[in-house]
Amino acid sequence: MHVPDGFINAPVSAAAGVVAAGAVAVSLRGARRELDERTAPLAGLVAAFIFAVQMLNFPVAAGTSGHLLGGALAAILVGPYTGVLCVSVVLLMQGVLFADGGLTALGVNITDMALTTTVVSYLLFRGLVKVLPRGRRSVTVASFVAALVSVPAAAVVFTLVYAIGGTTDVSIGKVATAMIGVHVLIGIGEAVITALTVGAVVAVRPDLVHGARGLTAPLKLRVGGELVDAPAAAPAAPAAARSHRRIWIAGLITSLVLAGFVSFYASANPDGLEKVAHDKGIDRRTEEHASADSPLADYGVKDITDARLSGGLAGVIGVGVTVVAGSAVFWALRRRRTADAASTATAAPDSAPDRAPAGRSGDL
């Protein structure tokens, strides 16, 4: 789904850039409310995990492959605003370092792959968890459905953007049919990956999953033939900090293994957009990527001839750069939230109106 340079004309690319910039600005403000001492480190890890899994193209049909988009996964794990930022960080790293996704098309890619997938999936996810029975299984089921729908939704948005600003004269109806059809199949893979990941985190630390908060049904006790709420449990011991660190390390190691080793066995078939673009002639105006000479272009390290080593090392570098960049952004937002809260608390007593001392003026 990474749109290269030349697919969309300059005016529409610029308009998409404005939309993307607005979405990122809103998300920066919204993420302050979502991030806390638990989720801020997890958000950077989610970005790195999405980068790693996007390297794992899986075959779908007719010589086509697909890969994770990640909007649904990020939104459910760390929140919709933070999710937009996670995918945007990944797209920026891919475009600048790996020549994957055009730089002039970055606004299109953020609008399509970060904003659309996150908004559609999270709205659907919240609607489903409200009607499904409360519990971990419902979170996993809702994650599956939300991720499944988010991928063809992104295909629809790309088709609309191309209908407005496409640089070749092709049948939009045929493009829409091909894009939606293949991305429904890719959506199944997206749904499986998302549900398995969310389910694994929910099983170990449900408190770290943004979409699972508030979904635990209150414990009931039968007293005198009537059900009453059980007394609130005592707060958990602060041992969670250690398990939080273990989860972060386990997630980072998993990302490194996926990008550095498993990615070598990914499908070499073109992904959904590449296949449709070639078949329908959309790619006739494709331009050379501005970062084509990058040492990491095409997910390989320049001057390393061994394909396995080159690709694996590029994947490891990508995970490392993404987790550092993402963590820096989210920790900065977390500190900004803490600073804002502290300044508000400090200003509150000062804002109280002055009061005259009690007593009569003539008292000594």
Coordinates of C-alpha atoms in Angstrom, one line a residue:
M1 CA 0.0 0.0 0.0
H2 CA 3.1 2.3 0.0
V3 CA 2.3 4.8 -2.7
P4 CA 5.5 5.8 -4.7
D5 CA 6.3 9.2 -6.2
G6 CA 4.5 9.9 -9.5
F7 CA 1.3 8.0 -8.8
I8 CA -0.5 11.1 -7.5
N9 CA -0.1 14.6 -9.0
A10 CA 1.4 17.5 -7.1
P11 CA -1.7 19.4 -6.1
V12 CA -3.5 16.4 -4.6
S13 CA -0.2 15.2 -3.0
A14 CA 0.1 18.6 -1.4
A15 CA -3.5 18.5 -0.2
A16 CA -3.0 15.1 1.3
G17 CA 0.1 16.4 3.0
V18 CA -2.0 19.1 4.6
V19 CA -4.5 16.5 5.8
A20 CA -1.7 14.3 7.1
A21 CA -0.1 17.3 8.9
G22 CA -3.4 18.2 10.5
A23 CA -3.9 14.6 11.6
V24 CA -0.5 14.3 13.1
A25 CA -0.9 17.7 14.9
V26 CA -4.2 16.5 16.4
S27 CA -2.7 13.2 17.3
L28 CA 0.2 14.8 19.1
R29 CA -2.3 16.6 21.4
G30 CA -4.5 13.6 21.8
A31 CA -1.6 11.2 22.6
R32 CA -0.8 13.3 25.7
R33 CA -4.0 12.0 27.2
E34 CA -3.3 8.4 26.2
L35 CA 0.3 8.0 27.2
D36 CA 1.3 7.3 30.7
E37 CA 4.3 5.6 32.4
R38 CA 3.1 2.2 31.2
T39 CA 2.1 3.0 27.6
A40 CA 4.8 5.5 26.6
P41 CA 7.6 2.8 26.4
L42 CA 5.1 0.4 24.7
A43 CA 4.2 2.9 22.0
G44 CA 7.8 3.0 20.7
L45 CA 7.9 -0.7 20.8
V46 CA 4.6 -1.0 18.8
A47 CA 6.1 1.2 16.1
A48 CA 9.2 -1.0 15.9
F49 CA 7.1 -4.1 15.8
I50 CA 4.9 -2.8 13.0
F51 CA 8.1 -2.0 11.0
A52 CA 9.4 -5.5 11.5
V53 CA 6.1 -7.2 10.6
Q54 CA 5.7 -5.1 7.5
M55 CA 8.8 -6.8 6.2
L56 CA 7.0 -10.1 6.3
N57 CA 5.1 -10.2 3.0
F58 CA 2.7 -13.2 2.9
P59 CA 1.3 -14.7 -0.3
V60 CA -2.4 -14.1 -1.0
A61 CA -3.4 -15.1 -4.6
A62 CA -2.4 -14.8 -8.2
G63 CA 1.2 -13.9 -7.6
T64 CA 0.3 -11.2 -5.1
S65 CA 1.5 -10.7 -1.6
G66 CA 0.4 -8.6 1.4
H67 CA 1.8 -7.2 4.6
L68 CA 0.6 -5.7 7.8
L69 CA -0.5 -2.1 7.7
G70 CA -0.7 -1.8 11.5
G71 CA -3.2 0.9 12.1
A72 CA -5.7 -1.4 13.9
L73 CA -2.9 -3.1 15.9
A74 CA -1.5 0.3 17.1
A75 CA -4.9 1.8 17.9
I76 CA -6.0 -1.1 20.0
L77 CA -2.8 -1.5 21.9
V78 CA -1.9 2.2 22.6
G79 CA -4.9 4.3 21.6
P80 CA -6.1 5.9 18.3
Y81 CA -4.1 9.1 18.6
T82 CA -0.9 7.3 19.5
G83 CA -1.6 4.7 16.9
V84 CA -1.6 7.4 14.1
L85 CA 1.8 8.6 15.4
C86 CA 3.2 5.0 15.5
V87 CA 2.3 4.3 11.9
S88 CA 3.5 7.7 10.8
V89 CA 6.9 7.2 12.4
V90 CA 7.2 3.9 10.6
L91 CA 6.2 5.4 7.2
L92 CA 8.7 8.3 7.8
M93 CA 11.5 5.8 8.5
Q94 CA 10.7 3.7 5.5
G95 CA 10.5 6.6 3.1
V96 CA 13.7 8.4 4.3
L97 CA 15.9 5.4 5.0
F98 CA 14.6 2.5 2.9
A99 CA 13.1 4.3 -0.2
D100 CA 9.8 2.6 0.5
G101 CA 6.9 4.9 -0.2
G102 CA 7.5 8.2 -2.0
L103 CA 8.6 11.3 -0.1
T104 CA 6.2 13.5 -2.2
A105 CA 3.6 10.9 -1.4
L106 CA 4.3 10.8 2.3
G107 CA 1.1 12.8 3.0
V108 CA -0.9 10.3 0.9
N109 CA 0.6 7.4 2.7
I110 CA 0.0 8.8 6.2
T111 CA -3.6 9.7 5.3
D112 CA -4.2 6.3 3.9
M113 CA -2.1 3.9 6.0
A114 CA -2.0 5.7 9.3
L115 CA -5.1 7.9 9.5
T116 CA -7.7 5.8 7.6
T117 CA -6.8 2.4 9.1
T118 CA -6.6 3.7 12.6
V119 CA -9.9 5.7 12.6
V120 CA -11.9 3.0 10.8
S121 CA -10.5 0.1 12.9
Y122 CA -10.8 1.9 16.3
L123 CA -14.4 3.1 15.7
L124 CA -15.4 -0.4 14.6
F125 CA -13.5 -2.0 17.5
R126 CA -15.2 0.3 20.1
G127 CA -18.6 -0.5 18.6
L128 CA -18.0 -4.2 18.8
V129 CA -16.7 -4.3 22.3
K130 CA -19.9 -2.5 23.5
V131 CA -22.2 -5.2 22.1
L132 CA -20.0 -8.3 22.8
P133 CA -19.8 -9.9 26.2
R134 CA -17.1 -8.3 28.4
G135 CA -13.9 -10.3 28.4
R136 CA -10.6 -10.9 26.8
R137 CA -12.0 -13.1 24.1
S138 CA -14.3 -10.3 22.9
V139 CA -11.3 -7.9 22.7
T140 CA -9.5 -10.5 20.4
V141 CA -12.6 -11.0 18.2
A142 CA -13.2 -7.3 17.9
S143 CA -9.6 -6.8 17.0
F144 CA -9.9 -9.4 14.2
V145 CA -12.9 -7.8 12.6
A146 CA -11.6 -4.2 13.0
A147 CA -8.3 -5.1 11.4
L148 CA -10.0 -7.0 8.6
V149 CA -12.2 -4.1 7.6
S150 CA -9.4 -1.5 7.9
V151 CA -7.4 -2.8 5.0
P152 CA -10.1 -2.6 2.2
A153 CA -11.1 0.7 3.7
A154 CA -7.5 2.0 3.0
A155 CA -7.9 0.6 -0.5
V156 CA -11.1 2.5 -1.0
V157 CA -9.4 5.7 0.2
F158 CA -6.4 5.2 -2.2
T159 CA -8.9 4.7 -5.1
L160 CA -10.7 7.9 -4.3
V161 CA -7.4 9.8 -4.1
Y162 CA -6.3 8.3 -7.4
A163 CA -9.6 9.2 -9.0
I164 CA -9.0 12.8 -8.0
G165 CA -5.2 13.1 -8.7
G166 CA -4.0 10.1 -10.6
T167 CA -1.4 10.7 -13.2
T168 CA -2.5 8.1 -15.7
D169 CA -5.8 7.7 -17.6
V170 CA -7.2 4.4 -16.4
S171 CA -10.6 3.0 -15.6
I172 CA -11.3 3.9 -11.9
G173 CA -13.9 1.2 -11.7
K174 CA -11.4 -1.5 -12.7
V175 CA -8.9 0.0 -10.2
A176 CA -11.4 0.0 -7.4
T177 CA -12.5 -3.6 -8.1
A178 CA -8.9 -4.9 -8.2
M179 CA -7.8 -2.9 -5.2
I180 CA -10.7 -3.8 -2.9
G181 CA -10.7 -7.4 -4.0
V182 CA -7.0 -8.1 -3.3
H183 CA -7.0 -6.1 -0.1
V184 CA -9.9 -8.0 1.3
L185 CA -7.7 -11.0 1.1
I186 CA -4.7 -9.1 2.6
G187 CA -7.1 -7.9 5.3
I188 CA -7.5 -11.5 6.5
G189 CA -3.7 -11.7 7.1
E190 CA -3.9 -8.4 8.8
A191 CA -6.7 -9.6 11.0
V192 CA -4.9 -12.8 12.0
I193 CA -1.7 -10.9 12.9
T194 CA -3.6 -8.3 14.8
A195 CA -5.8 -10.7 16.8
L196 CA -2.9 -12.9 17.7
T197 CA -0.7 -10.0 18.9
V198 CA -3.5 -8.3 20.9
G199 CA -4.6 -11.6 22.3
A200 CA -1.1 -12.4 23.5
V201 CA -0.7 -9.1 25.2
V202 CA -4.1 -9.2 26.8
A203 CA -3.4 -12.7 28.2
V204 CA -0.2 -11.4 29.9
R205 CA -0.9 -7.8 30.7
P206 CA -4.4 -6.6 29.9
D207 CA -3.7 -3.3 31.7
L208 CA -1.3 -2.4 28.9
V209 CA -3.9 -2.8 26.1
H210 CA -5.7 0.5 25.6
G211 CA -8.7 -1.1 24.0
A212 CA -9.2 -3.5 26.9
R213 CA -9.5 -0.8 29.6
G214 CA -12.8 -0.8 31.5
L215 CA -14.0 -4.0 29.9
T216 CA -13.7 -6.2 33.0
A217 CA -17.1 -7.0 34.4
P218 CA -17.4 -6.2 38.1
L219 CA -17.3 -9.2 40.4
K220 CA -20.7 -10.0 41.9
L221 CA -21.5 -11.7 45.2
R222 CA -24.8 -13.3 46.2
V223 CA -25.9 -11.9 49.5
G224 CA -29.3 -12.8 50.9
G225 CA -30.4 -14.1 47.5
E226 CA -29.4 -10.8 45.7
L227 CA -26.3 -10.0 43.6
V228 CA -24.2 -7.2 45.0
D229 CA -20.9 -5.7 43.9
A230 CA -17.9 -7.3 45.6
P231 CA -15.6 -5.0 47.6
A232 CA -12.9 -3.4 45.5
A233 CA -9.7 -5.4 45.5
A234 CA -6.5 -4.0 47.0
P235 CA -4.2 -2.2 44.6
A236 CA -1.7 -4.5 42.9
A237 CA 1.9 -4.5 44.2
P238 CA 4.4 -2.5 42.2
A239 CA 5.9 -5.7 40.9
A240 CA 4.3 -4.8 37.5
A241 CA 7.3 -2.7 36.7
R242 CA 9.5 -5.8 36.4
S243 CA 7.0 -7.6 34.1
H244 CA 6.6 -4.4 32.1
R245 CA 10.3 -4.4 31.5
R246 CA 10.2 -8.1 30.5
I247 CA 7.4 -7.5 28.1
W248 CA 9.3 -4.6 26.5
I249 CA 12.5 -6.7 26.1
A250 CA 10.6 -9.7 24.8
G251 CA 8.8 -7.5 22.2
L252 CA 12.0 -5.9 21.1
I253 CA 13.7 -9.3 20.7
T254 CA 10.7 -10.6 18.8
S255 CA 10.9 -7.6 16.4
L256 CA 14.6 -8.0 15.8
V257 CA 14.2 -11.7 15.1
L258 CA 11.3 -11.0 12.7
A259 CA 13.1 -8.3 10.8
G260 CA 16.6 -9.7 11.0
F261 CA 15.9 -13.4 10.3
V262 CA 12.3 -14.3 9.4
S263 CA 12.0 -11.5 6.8
F264 CA 14.4 -13.4 4.6
Y265 CA 11.7 -16.0 4.0
A266 CA 9.0 -13.4 3.2
S267 CA 7.1 -13.7 -0.2
A268 CA 8.9 -12.0 -3.1
N269 CA 5.7 -11.4 -5.0
P270 CA 4.6 -7.8 -5.5
D271 CA 2.2 -6.5 -2.8
G272 CA -1.4 -5.6 -3.6
L273 CA -0.8 -2.0 -4.8
E274 CA 2.2 -3.0 -6.9
K275 CA 0.3 -5.8 -8.6
V276 CA -2.7 -3.7 -9.3
A277 CA -0.6 -0.7 -10.5
H278 CA 1.3 -3.0 -12.9
D279 CA -1.8 -4.8 -14.2
K280 CA -3.8 -1.6 -14.7
G281 CA -1.0 0.7 -15.9
I282 CA -1.0 3.0 -12.9
D283 CA 2.8 2.7 -12.6
R284 CA 3.6 4.2 -16.0
R285 CA 4.4 7.6 -14.4
T286 CA 6.3 6.3 -11.4
E287 CA 9.3 8.5 -10.5
E288 CA 12.7 7.5 -9.0
H289 CA 12.7 7.7 -5.3
A290 CA 14.6 10.6 -3.8
S291 CA 16.3 8.2 -1.4
A292 CA 17.2 5.6 -4.0
D293 CA 20.9 6.1 -3.2
S294 CA 20.3 5.5 0.5
P295 CA 22.7 2.9 2.0
L296 CA 19.6 1.0 3.1
A297 CA 17.4 1.4 0.0
D298 CA 15.2 -1.6 -0.8
Y299 CA 15.8 -3.1 2.7
G300 CA 19.4 -4.1 2.0
V301 CA 22.8 -2.7 3.2
K302 CA 24.8 -1.2 0.4
D303 CA 28.0 -3.1 -0.5
I304 CA 27.0 -6.2 1.3
T305 CA 26.6 -8.9 -1.4
D306 CA 25.2 -11.7 0.8
A307 CA 21.4 -11.2 0.4
R308 CA 20.5 -12.9 3.7
L309 CA 23.1 -10.8 5.7
S310 CA 22.2 -7.6 3.8
G311 CA 18.5 -7.9 4.4
G312 CA 18.8 -9.1 7.9
L313 CA 21.1 -6.3 8.9
A314 CA 18.9 -3.7 7.3
G315 CA 15.9 -5.1 9.2
V316 CA 17.8 -4.9 12.5
I317 CA 18.9 -1.3 11.8
G318 CA 15.3 -0.4 10.9
V319 CA 13.9 -1.8 14.1
G320 CA 16.6 0.0 16.1
V321 CA 16.1 3.3 14.4
T322 CA 12.3 3.1 14.6
V323 CA 12.2 2.2 18.3
V324 CA 14.6 5.0 19.2
A325 CA 12.7 7.6 17.1
G326 CA 9.3 6.4 18.3
S327 CA 10.3 6.2 21.9
A328 CA 11.8 9.7 21.8
V329 CA 8.6 11.2 20.4
F330 CA 6.4 9.4 22.9
W331 CA 8.6 10.1 25.9
A332 CA 8.6 13.8 24.9
L333 CA 4.8 13.8 24.8
R334 CA 4.6 12.0 28.1
R335 CA 7.0 14.5 29.8
R336 CA 4.9 17.4 28.2
R337 CA 1.8 15.9 29.8
T338 CA 3.5 15.7 33.2
A339 CA 4.8 19.2 32.9
D340 CA 1.3 20.5 31.9
A341 CA -0.2 18.7 34.9
A342 CA 2.4 20.1 37.2
S343 CA 1.9 23.7 36.0
T344 CA -1.8 23.3 36.3
A345 CA -1.5 22.0 39.9
T346 CA 0.9 24.9 40.8
A347 CA -1.3 27.6 39.2
A348 CA -4.5 26.3 40.9
P349 CA -3.8 27.8 44.4
D350 CA -2.5 31.0 42.9
S351 CA -5.8 31.5 41.0
A352 CA -7.9 31.4 44.1
P353 CA -9.3 34.9 44.9
D354 CA -7.6 36.8 47.8
R355 CA -9.6 37.0 50.9
A356 CA -9.4 39.6 53.7
P357 CA -8.3 38.3 57.1
A358 CA -11.1 37.4 59.4
G359 CA -12.0 39.8 62.2
R360 CA -13.1 43.4 62.6
S361 CA -10.9 46.3 61.5
G362 CA -10.9 47.7 65.1
D363 CA -9.6 44.5 66.7
L364 CA -6.0 44.7 68.1

